Structures are given as structure tokens and as C-alpha cells.
mmCIF file of C-alpha atoms and ligand atoms in Angstrom:
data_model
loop_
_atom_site.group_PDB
_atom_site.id
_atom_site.type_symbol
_atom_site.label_atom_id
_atom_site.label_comp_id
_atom_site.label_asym_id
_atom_site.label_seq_id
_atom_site.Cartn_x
_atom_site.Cartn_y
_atom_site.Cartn_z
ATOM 1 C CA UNK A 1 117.305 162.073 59.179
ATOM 2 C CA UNK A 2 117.077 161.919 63.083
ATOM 3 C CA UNK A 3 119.281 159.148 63.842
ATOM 4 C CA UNK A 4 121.698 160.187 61.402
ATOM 5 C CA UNK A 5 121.921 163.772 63.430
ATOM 6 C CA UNK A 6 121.979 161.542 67.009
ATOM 7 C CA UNK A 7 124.484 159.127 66.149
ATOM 8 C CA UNK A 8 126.794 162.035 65.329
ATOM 9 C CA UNK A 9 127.118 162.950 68.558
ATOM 10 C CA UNK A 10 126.808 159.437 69.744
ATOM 11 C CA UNK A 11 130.450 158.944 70.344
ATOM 12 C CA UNK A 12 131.642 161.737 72.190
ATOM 13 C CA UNK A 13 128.588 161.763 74.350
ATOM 14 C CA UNK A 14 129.845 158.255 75.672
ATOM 15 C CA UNK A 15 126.472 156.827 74.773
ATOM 16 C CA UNK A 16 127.610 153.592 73.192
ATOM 17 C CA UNK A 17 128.268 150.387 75.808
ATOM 18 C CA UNK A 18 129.814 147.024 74.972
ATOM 19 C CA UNK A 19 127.644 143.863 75.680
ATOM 20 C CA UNK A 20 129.269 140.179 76.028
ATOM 21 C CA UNK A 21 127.539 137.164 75.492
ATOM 22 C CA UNK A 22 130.132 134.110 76.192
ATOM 23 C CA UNK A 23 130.630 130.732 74.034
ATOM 24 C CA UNK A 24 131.148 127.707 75.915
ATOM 25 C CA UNK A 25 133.703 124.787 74.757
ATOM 26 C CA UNK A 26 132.281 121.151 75.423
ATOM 27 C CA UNK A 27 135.517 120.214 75.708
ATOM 28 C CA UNK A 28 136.624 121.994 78.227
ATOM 29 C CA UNK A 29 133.124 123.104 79.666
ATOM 30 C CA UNK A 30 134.703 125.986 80.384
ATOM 31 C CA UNK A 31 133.959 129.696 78.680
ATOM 32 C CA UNK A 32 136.355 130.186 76.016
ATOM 33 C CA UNK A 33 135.178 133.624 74.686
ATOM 34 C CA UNK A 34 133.067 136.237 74.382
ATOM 35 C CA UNK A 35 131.463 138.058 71.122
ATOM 36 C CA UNK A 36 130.996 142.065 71.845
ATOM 37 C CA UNK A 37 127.782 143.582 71.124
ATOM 38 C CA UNK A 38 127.395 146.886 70.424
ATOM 39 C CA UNK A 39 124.304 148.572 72.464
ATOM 40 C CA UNK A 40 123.008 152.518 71.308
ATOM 41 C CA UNK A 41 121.209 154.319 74.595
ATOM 42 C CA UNK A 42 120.308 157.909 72.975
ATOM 43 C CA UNK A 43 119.224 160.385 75.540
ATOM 44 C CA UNK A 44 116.436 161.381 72.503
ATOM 45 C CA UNK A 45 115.899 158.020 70.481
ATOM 46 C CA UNK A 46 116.190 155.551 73.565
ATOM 47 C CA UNK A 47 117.916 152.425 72.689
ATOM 48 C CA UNK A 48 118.136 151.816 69.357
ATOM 49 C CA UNK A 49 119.271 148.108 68.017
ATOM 50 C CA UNK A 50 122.414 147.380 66.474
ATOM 51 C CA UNK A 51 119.940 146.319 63.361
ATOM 52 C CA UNK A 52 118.739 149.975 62.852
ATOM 53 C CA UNK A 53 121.589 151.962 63.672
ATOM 54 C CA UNK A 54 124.681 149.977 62.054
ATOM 55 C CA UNK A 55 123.545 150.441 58.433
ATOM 56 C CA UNK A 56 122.655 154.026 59.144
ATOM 57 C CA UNK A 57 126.721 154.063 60.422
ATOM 58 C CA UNK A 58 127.851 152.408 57.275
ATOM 59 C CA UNK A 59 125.846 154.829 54.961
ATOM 60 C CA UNK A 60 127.465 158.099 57.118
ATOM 61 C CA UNK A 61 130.770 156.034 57.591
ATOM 62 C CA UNK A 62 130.567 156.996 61.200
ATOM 63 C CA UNK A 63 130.745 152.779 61.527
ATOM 64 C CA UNK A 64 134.441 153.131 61.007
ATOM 65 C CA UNK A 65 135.240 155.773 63.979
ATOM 66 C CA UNK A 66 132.427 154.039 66.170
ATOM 67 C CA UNK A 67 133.965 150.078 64.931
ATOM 68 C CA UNK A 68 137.489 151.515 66.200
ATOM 69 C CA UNK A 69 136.158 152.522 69.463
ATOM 70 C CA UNK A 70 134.028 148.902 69.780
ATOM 71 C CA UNK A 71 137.967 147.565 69.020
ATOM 72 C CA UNK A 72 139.785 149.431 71.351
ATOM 73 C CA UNK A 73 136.837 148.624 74.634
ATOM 74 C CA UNK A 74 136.789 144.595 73.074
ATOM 75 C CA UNK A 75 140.425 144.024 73.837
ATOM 76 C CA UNK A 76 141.113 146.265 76.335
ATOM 77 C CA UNK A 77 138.471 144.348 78.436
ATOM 78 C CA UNK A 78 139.684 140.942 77.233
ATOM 79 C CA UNK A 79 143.655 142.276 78.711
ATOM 80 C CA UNK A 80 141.853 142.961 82.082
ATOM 81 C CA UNK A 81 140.011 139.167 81.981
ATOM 82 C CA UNK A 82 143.574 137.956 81.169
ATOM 83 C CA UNK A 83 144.784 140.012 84.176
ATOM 84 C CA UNK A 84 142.421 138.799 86.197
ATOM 85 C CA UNK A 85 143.376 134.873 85.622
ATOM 86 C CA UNK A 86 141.747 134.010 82.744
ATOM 87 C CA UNK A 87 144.042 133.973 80.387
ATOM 88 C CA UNK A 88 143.171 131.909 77.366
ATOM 89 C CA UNK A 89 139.492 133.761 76.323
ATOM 90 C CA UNK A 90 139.366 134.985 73.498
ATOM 91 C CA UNK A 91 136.769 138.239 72.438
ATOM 92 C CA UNK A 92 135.325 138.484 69.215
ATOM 93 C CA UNK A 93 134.194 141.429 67.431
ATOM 94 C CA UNK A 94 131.724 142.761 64.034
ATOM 95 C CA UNK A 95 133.278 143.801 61.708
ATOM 96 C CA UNK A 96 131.501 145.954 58.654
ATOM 97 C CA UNK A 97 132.922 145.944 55.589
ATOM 98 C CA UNK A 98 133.509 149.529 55.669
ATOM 99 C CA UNK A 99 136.005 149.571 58.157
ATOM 100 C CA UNK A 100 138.027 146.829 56.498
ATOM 101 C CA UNK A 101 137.649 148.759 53.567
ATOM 102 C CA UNK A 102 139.798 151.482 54.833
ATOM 103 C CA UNK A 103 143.625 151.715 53.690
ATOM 104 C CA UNK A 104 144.594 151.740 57.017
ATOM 105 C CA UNK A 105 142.297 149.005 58.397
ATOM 106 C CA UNK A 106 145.730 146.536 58.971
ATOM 107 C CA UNK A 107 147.427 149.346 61.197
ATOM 108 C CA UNK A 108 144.220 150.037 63.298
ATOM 109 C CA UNK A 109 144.126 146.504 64.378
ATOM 110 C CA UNK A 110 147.516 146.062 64.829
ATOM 111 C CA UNK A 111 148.015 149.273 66.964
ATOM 112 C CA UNK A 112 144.931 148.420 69.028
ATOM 113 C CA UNK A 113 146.605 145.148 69.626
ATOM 114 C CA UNK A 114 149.513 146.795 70.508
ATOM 115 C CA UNK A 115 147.965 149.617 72.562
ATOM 116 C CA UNK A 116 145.753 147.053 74.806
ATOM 117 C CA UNK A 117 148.536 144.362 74.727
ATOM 118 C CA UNK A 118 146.003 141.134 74.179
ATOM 119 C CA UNK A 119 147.846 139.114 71.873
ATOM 120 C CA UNK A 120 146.939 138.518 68.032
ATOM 121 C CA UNK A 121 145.518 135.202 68.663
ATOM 122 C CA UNK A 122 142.927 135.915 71.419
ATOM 123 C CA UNK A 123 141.078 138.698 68.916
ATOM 124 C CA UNK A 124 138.488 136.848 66.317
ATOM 125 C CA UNK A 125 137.165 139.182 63.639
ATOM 126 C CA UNK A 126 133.434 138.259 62.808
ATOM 127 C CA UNK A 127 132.771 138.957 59.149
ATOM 128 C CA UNK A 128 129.723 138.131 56.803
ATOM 129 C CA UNK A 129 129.118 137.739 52.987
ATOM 130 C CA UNK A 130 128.877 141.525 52.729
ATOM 131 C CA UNK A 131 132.718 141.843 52.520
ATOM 132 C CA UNK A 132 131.888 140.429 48.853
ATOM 133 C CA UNK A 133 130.248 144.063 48.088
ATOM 134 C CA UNK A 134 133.192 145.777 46.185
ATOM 135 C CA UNK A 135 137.040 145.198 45.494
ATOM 136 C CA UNK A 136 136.977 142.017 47.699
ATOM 137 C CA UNK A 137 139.925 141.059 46.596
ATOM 138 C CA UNK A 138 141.650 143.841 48.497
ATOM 139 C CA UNK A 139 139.951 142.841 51.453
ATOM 140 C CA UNK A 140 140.437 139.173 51.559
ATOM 141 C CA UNK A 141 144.067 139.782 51.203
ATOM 142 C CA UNK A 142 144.114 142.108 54.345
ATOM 143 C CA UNK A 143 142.027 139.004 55.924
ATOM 144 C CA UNK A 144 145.236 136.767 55.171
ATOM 145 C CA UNK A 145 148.179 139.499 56.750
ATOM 146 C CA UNK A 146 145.895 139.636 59.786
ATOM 147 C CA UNK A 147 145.278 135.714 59.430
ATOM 148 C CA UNK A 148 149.312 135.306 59.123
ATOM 149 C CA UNK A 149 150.005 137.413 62.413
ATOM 150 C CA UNK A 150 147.094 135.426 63.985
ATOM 151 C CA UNK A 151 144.571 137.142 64.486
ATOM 152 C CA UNK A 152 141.112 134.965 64.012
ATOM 153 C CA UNK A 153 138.519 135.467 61.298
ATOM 154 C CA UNK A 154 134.799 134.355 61.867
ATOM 155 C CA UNK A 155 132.659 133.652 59.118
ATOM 156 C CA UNK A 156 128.844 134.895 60.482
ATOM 157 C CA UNK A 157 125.680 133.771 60.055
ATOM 158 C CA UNK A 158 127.226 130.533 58.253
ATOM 159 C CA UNK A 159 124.305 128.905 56.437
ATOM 160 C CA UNK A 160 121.902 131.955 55.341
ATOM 161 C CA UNK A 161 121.549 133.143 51.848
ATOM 162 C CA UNK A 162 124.477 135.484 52.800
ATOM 163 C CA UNK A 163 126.967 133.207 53.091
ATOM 164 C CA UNK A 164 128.085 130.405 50.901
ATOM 165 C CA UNK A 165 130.238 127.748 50.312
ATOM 166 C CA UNK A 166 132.665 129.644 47.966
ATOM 167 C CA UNK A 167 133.472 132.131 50.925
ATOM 168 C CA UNK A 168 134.745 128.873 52.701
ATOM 169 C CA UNK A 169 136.780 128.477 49.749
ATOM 170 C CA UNK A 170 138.346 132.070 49.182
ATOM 171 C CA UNK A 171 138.585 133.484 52.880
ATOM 172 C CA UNK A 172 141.606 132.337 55.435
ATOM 173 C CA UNK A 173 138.762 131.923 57.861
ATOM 174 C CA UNK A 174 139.242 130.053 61.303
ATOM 175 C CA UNK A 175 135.869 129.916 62.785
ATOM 176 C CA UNK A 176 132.441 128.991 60.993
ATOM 177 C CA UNK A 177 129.471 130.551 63.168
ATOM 178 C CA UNK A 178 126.193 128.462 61.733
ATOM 179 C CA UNK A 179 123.508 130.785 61.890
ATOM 180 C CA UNK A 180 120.839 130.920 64.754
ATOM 181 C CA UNK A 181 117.842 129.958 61.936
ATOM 182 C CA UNK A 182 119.567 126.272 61.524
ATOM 183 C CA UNK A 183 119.612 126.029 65.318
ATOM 184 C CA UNK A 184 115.670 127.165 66.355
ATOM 185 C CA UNK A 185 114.492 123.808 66.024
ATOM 186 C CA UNK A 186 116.626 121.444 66.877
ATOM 187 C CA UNK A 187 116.620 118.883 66.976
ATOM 188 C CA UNK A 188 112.622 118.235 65.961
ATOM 189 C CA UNK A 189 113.066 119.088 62.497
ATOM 190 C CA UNK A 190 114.809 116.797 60.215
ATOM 191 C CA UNK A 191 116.413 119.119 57.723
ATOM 192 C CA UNK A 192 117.873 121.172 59.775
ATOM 193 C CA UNK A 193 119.486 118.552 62.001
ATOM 194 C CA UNK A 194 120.993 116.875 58.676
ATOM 195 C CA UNK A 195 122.173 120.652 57.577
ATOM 196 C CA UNK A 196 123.740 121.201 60.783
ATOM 197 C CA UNK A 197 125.385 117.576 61.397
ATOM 198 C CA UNK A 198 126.780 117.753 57.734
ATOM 199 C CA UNK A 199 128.022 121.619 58.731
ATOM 200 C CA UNK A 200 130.369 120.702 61.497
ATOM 201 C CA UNK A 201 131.535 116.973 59.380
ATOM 202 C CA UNK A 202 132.402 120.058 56.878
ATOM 203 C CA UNK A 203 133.679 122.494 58.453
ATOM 204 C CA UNK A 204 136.113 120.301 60.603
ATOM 205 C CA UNK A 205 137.175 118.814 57.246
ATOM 206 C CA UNK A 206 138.295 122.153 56.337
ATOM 207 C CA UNK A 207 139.983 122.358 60.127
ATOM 208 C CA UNK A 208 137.710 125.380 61.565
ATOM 209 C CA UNK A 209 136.437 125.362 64.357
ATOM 210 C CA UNK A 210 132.430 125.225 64.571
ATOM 211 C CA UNK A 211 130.326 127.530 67.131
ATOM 212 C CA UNK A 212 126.475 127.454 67.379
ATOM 213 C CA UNK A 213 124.681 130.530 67.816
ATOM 214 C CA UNK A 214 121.444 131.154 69.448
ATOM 215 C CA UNK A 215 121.101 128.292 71.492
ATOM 216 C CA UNK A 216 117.971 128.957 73.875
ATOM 217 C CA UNK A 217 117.783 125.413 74.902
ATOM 218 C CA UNK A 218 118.922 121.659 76.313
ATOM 219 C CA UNK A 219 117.352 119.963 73.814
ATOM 220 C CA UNK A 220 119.700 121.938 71.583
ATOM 221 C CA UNK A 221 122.969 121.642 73.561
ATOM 222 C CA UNK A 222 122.622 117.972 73.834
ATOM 223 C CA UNK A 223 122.210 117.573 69.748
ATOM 224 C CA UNK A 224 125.036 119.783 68.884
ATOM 225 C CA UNK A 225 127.314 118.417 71.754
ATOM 226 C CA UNK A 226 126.642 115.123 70.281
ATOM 227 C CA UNK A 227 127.100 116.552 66.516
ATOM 228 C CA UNK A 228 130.714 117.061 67.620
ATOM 229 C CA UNK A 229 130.254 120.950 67.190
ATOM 230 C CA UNK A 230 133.330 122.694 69.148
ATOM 231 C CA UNK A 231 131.652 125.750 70.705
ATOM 232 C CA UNK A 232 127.771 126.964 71.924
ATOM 233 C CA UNK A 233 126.693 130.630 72.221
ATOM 234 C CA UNK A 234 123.237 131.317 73.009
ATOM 235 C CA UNK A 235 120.757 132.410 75.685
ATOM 236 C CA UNK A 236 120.678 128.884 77.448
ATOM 237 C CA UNK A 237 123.812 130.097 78.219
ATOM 238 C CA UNK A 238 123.920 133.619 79.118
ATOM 239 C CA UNK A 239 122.209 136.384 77.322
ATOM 240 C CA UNK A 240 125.065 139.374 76.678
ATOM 241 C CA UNK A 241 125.806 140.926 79.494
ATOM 242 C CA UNK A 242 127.566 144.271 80.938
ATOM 243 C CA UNK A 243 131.177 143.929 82.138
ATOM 244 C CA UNK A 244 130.390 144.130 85.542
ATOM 245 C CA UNK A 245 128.709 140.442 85.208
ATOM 246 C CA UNK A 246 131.594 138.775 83.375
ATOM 247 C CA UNK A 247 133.290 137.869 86.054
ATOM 248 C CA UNK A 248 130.460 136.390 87.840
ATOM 249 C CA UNK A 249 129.939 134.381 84.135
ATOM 250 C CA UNK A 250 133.469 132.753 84.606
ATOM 251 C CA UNK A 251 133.375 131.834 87.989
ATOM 252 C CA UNK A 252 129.447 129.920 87.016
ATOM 253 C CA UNK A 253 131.516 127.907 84.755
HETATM 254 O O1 G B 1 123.172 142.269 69.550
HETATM 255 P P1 G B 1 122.133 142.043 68.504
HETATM 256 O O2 G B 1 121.557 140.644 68.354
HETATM 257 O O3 G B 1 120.988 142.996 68.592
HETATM 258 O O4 G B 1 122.877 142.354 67.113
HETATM 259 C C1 G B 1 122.172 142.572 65.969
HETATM 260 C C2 G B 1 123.117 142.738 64.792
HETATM 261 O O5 G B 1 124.016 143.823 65.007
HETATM 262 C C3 G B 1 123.968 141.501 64.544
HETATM 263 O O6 G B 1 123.949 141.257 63.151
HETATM 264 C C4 G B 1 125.335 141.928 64.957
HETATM 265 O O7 G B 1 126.325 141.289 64.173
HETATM 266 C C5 G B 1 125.321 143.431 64.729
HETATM 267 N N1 G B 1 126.285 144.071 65.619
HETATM 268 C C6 G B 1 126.318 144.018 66.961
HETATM 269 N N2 G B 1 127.379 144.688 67.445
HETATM 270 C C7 G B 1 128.060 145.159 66.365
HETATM 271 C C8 G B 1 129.275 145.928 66.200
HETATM 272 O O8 G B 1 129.995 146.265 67.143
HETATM 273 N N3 G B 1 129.637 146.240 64.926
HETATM 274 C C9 G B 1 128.910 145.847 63.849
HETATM 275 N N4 G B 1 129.352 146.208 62.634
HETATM 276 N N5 G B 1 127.777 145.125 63.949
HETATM 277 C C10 G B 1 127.360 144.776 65.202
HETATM 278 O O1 G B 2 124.528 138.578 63.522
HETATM 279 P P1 G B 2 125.141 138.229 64.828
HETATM 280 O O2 G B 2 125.375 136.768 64.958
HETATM 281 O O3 G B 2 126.376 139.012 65.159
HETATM 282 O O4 G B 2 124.078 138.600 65.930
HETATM 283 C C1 G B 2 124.083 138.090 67.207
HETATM 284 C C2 G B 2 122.774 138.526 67.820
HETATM 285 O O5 G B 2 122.011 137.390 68.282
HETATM 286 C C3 G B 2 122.960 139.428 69.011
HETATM 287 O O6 G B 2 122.164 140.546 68.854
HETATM 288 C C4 G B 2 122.460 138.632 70.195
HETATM 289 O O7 G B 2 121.824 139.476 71.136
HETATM 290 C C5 G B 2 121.469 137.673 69.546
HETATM 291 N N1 G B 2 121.367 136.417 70.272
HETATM 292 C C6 G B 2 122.371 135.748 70.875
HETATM 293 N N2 G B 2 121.936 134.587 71.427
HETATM 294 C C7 G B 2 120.615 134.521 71.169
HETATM 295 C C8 G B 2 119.605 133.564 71.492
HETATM 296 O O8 G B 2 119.837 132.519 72.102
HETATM 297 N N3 G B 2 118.350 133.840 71.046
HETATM 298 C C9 G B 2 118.043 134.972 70.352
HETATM 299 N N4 G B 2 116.777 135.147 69.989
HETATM 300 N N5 G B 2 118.975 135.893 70.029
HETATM 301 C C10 G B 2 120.250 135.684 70.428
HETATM 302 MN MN1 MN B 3 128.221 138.126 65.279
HETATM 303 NA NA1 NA B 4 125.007 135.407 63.375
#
């Protein structure tokens, strides 16, 4: 297959980038973190989403040399915003399941971490129902050593038929992300304002911490600010951007 033969060469060619789309805190108004997104431009295929070219990765495994790499650029950048003064953002990163599948999925994180010096507690690992695949069990216990040295875990797309309530009950999660499909239209329709409202009531029962994704609007903020949810990411906000306009993010607000 043609992207399988282009994403082969995909890494050494240098032709993935790193994207950052920030979360805001109400509390604090201030930009707390950032979630990385992966971005594909192929000299031959153009750019190709993350959408069509991830499960492509998982199928040649190529997802757990280009996830390392994705690793590695995510908290090296997040030392350098640290450097630069901000010291309390945190990055989050996708994870597939493949990668935490490997035996050695503990060491990579911990020797990026170590590597890139950002402390355990400013990386967040965004995971989804997928991890449930095969020999969970194995993974959900690495989720707990890397919850115990503090690293964060994000449950994604909270809300969708891929992610249930059990999860909330078997994973040492920190962070519930409620899926952008619960936020589209709020706060006009009635179901999905009593789905999100009892979300956060939930999820702070269970002492996570709540972010919104895909919030494209006021209308929105003000409902989910007044919901009590912790955290907003969405293009109201900023849509992910390079590196280079990170700084200009932080100083906005
Ligand atoms: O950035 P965008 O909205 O196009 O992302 C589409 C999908 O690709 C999302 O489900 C997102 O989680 C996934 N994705 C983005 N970056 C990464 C990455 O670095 N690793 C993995 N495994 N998935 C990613
Ligand atoms: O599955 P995951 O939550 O990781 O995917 C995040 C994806 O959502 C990214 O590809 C990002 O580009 C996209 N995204 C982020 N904010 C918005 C938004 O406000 N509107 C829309 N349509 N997409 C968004
Ligand atoms: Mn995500
Ligand atoms: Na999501």
C-alpha cells in the first residue's frame, strides 16, 4: 500500500511536526497545558491526517518508533516553556495502545523523562477505550507504576461508545476529556447539557479533573465555566499551533 511504503521513510526524512493546541484553566484563566498533535507532510501524499495515517502505524507498528519520537519533541518542548518562565504547563500526549503494549513501554517514558528533564507530573498520557483490545490487564498495571511516579493519565473522548463508565472504575486515571460530540451544541440542546453537567458532578466525585474539548464557541465557555468544569480546549481558544506561536499563546493569556 502507498502510505504504508511513505510512512516508512517518514521518520528519517524529518517529515513529521508537532502541533499544540492549549487548555485554559477558569481558575486561573491562565493556559495550563498543551495536547501535541501529530501532523504527516509527505513530499508524495501531501498532508495526510492523523485519522488516516495512525491506524496504518499501528497495523506496521511503525506507531511505536514514530509515538517515541512524538514523546521525546512533547517534553523536550514543554522543558524549554519551563525554561522560558512558564513553569507549571503541563503537555499531553496520544498514546496507542501499541506502544504501551511494548515490554519496555515503562523505561521509554521514564528515560524520555529523564533525557528532557520535565518532571513526571507535567507529562499527561491521553489514552482511549482501545487499551481494552488485548491483555489489558498488563497495561493498566503499567498505567498505575507510571500513575505512582506521577505521571498523568487522560481518559479521551470520555462519553462516546468507546469509553465507559467501567474504565473510570479500573484505570488510575487523573483527567476525564468529555468528548467534542457532547460539547457541539451547547448549551441549546437539553440532553447534552444534562450529560455534560452530570459528567463533571461525576467525575469530580471521583477527584479528576474535567477538560472540555472542542470548544468553538462563548456560548459554550460560559455553560461549562458555569458547570464547574476545570479546563477548556477548543478552537475558541486557539486552534493547534506550531512552536514558534506558543509563546505568543502564553503571553495572550
Ligand atoms: O489533530 P487531529 O484532530 O487531526 O487528530 C485526529 C486524531 O489523531 C485524534 O484522535 C488524535 O487523538 C489522533 N492523534 C493526533 N496526534 C497523535 C499522536 O501523536 N499519536 C497518536 N497515537 N494519535 C494521535
Ligand atoms: O481524539 P482527540 O481528542 O485526540 O482529537 C483531538 C482533535 O480535535 C485534534 O485533531 C484537533 O485538531 C481537533 N480539535 C481540537 N479543537 C477543535 C475544535 O474546537 N473544533 C474541531 N472541529 N476540532 C477540534
Ligand atoms: Mn487527544
Ligand atoms: Na477526544
Amino acid at each position: 500500500m502507498l502510505m504504508d511504503k511513505h510512512l516508512r521513510t517518514a521518520l528519517d526524512q524529518d517529515e513529521f511536526s508537532l502541533y499544540y493546541q492549549p487548555q485554559l484553566s477558569f481558575e486561573t484563566g491562565q493556559i495550563v497545558g498543551f495536547e501535541a498533535l501529530l501532523r504527516w507532510s509527505s513530499p508524495e501524499l501531501g498532508n495526510v491526517p492523523p485519522n488516516l495515517f495512525v491506524p496504518v502505524a499501528e497495523d506496521n507498528r511503525l506507531i511505536i518508533s514514530i509515538g517515541e519520537w512524538v514523546m521525546i519533541t512533547a517534553c523536550a518542548f514543554m522543558k524549554d516553556l519551563h525554561n522560558k518562565g512558564y513553569t507549571e504547563c503541563r503537555i499531553s500526549v496520544n498514546i496507542s495502545v501499541i506502544q504501551m503494549a511494548q515490554d519496555d513501554f515503562i523505561s521509554t517514558v521514564l528515560d524520555i523523562l529523564e533525557d528532557t528533564g520535565l518532571a513526571p507530573s507535567f507529562l499527561e498520557l491521553e489514552i482511549t477505550e482501545s487499551i481494552f483490545m488485548d491483555s489489558y490487564e498488563i497495561i493498566i498495571y503499567k498505567l498505575e507504576i507510571l500513575r505512582s511516579l506521577g505521571v498523568r493519565i487522560a481518559l479521551d473522548d470520555f462519553g462516546t461508545g468507546y469509553s465507559s463508565l467501567s474504565y473510570l472504575k479500573q484505570l488510575p486515571i487523573s483527567t476525564l476529556k468529555i468528548d467534542k460530540s457532547f460539547i457541539d451544541n451547547l448549551p441549546d440542546e437539553s440532553k447534552n447539557r444534562s450529560l455534560t453537567e452530570a459528567i463533571i458532578v461525576m467525575g469530580h466525585k471521583l477527584g479528576l479533573e474535567i477538560v472540555a474539548e472542542g470548544v468553538e464557541s462563548y456560548k459554550q465557555l460560559a455553560f461549562l465555566k458555569e458547570s464547574g468544569c476545570d479546563h477548556i480546549q477548543g478552537y475558541f481558544l486557539s486552534r493547534p499551533v506550531e512552536e514558534s506561536q506558543v509563546p505568543v499563546l502564553m503571553e495572550k493569556y
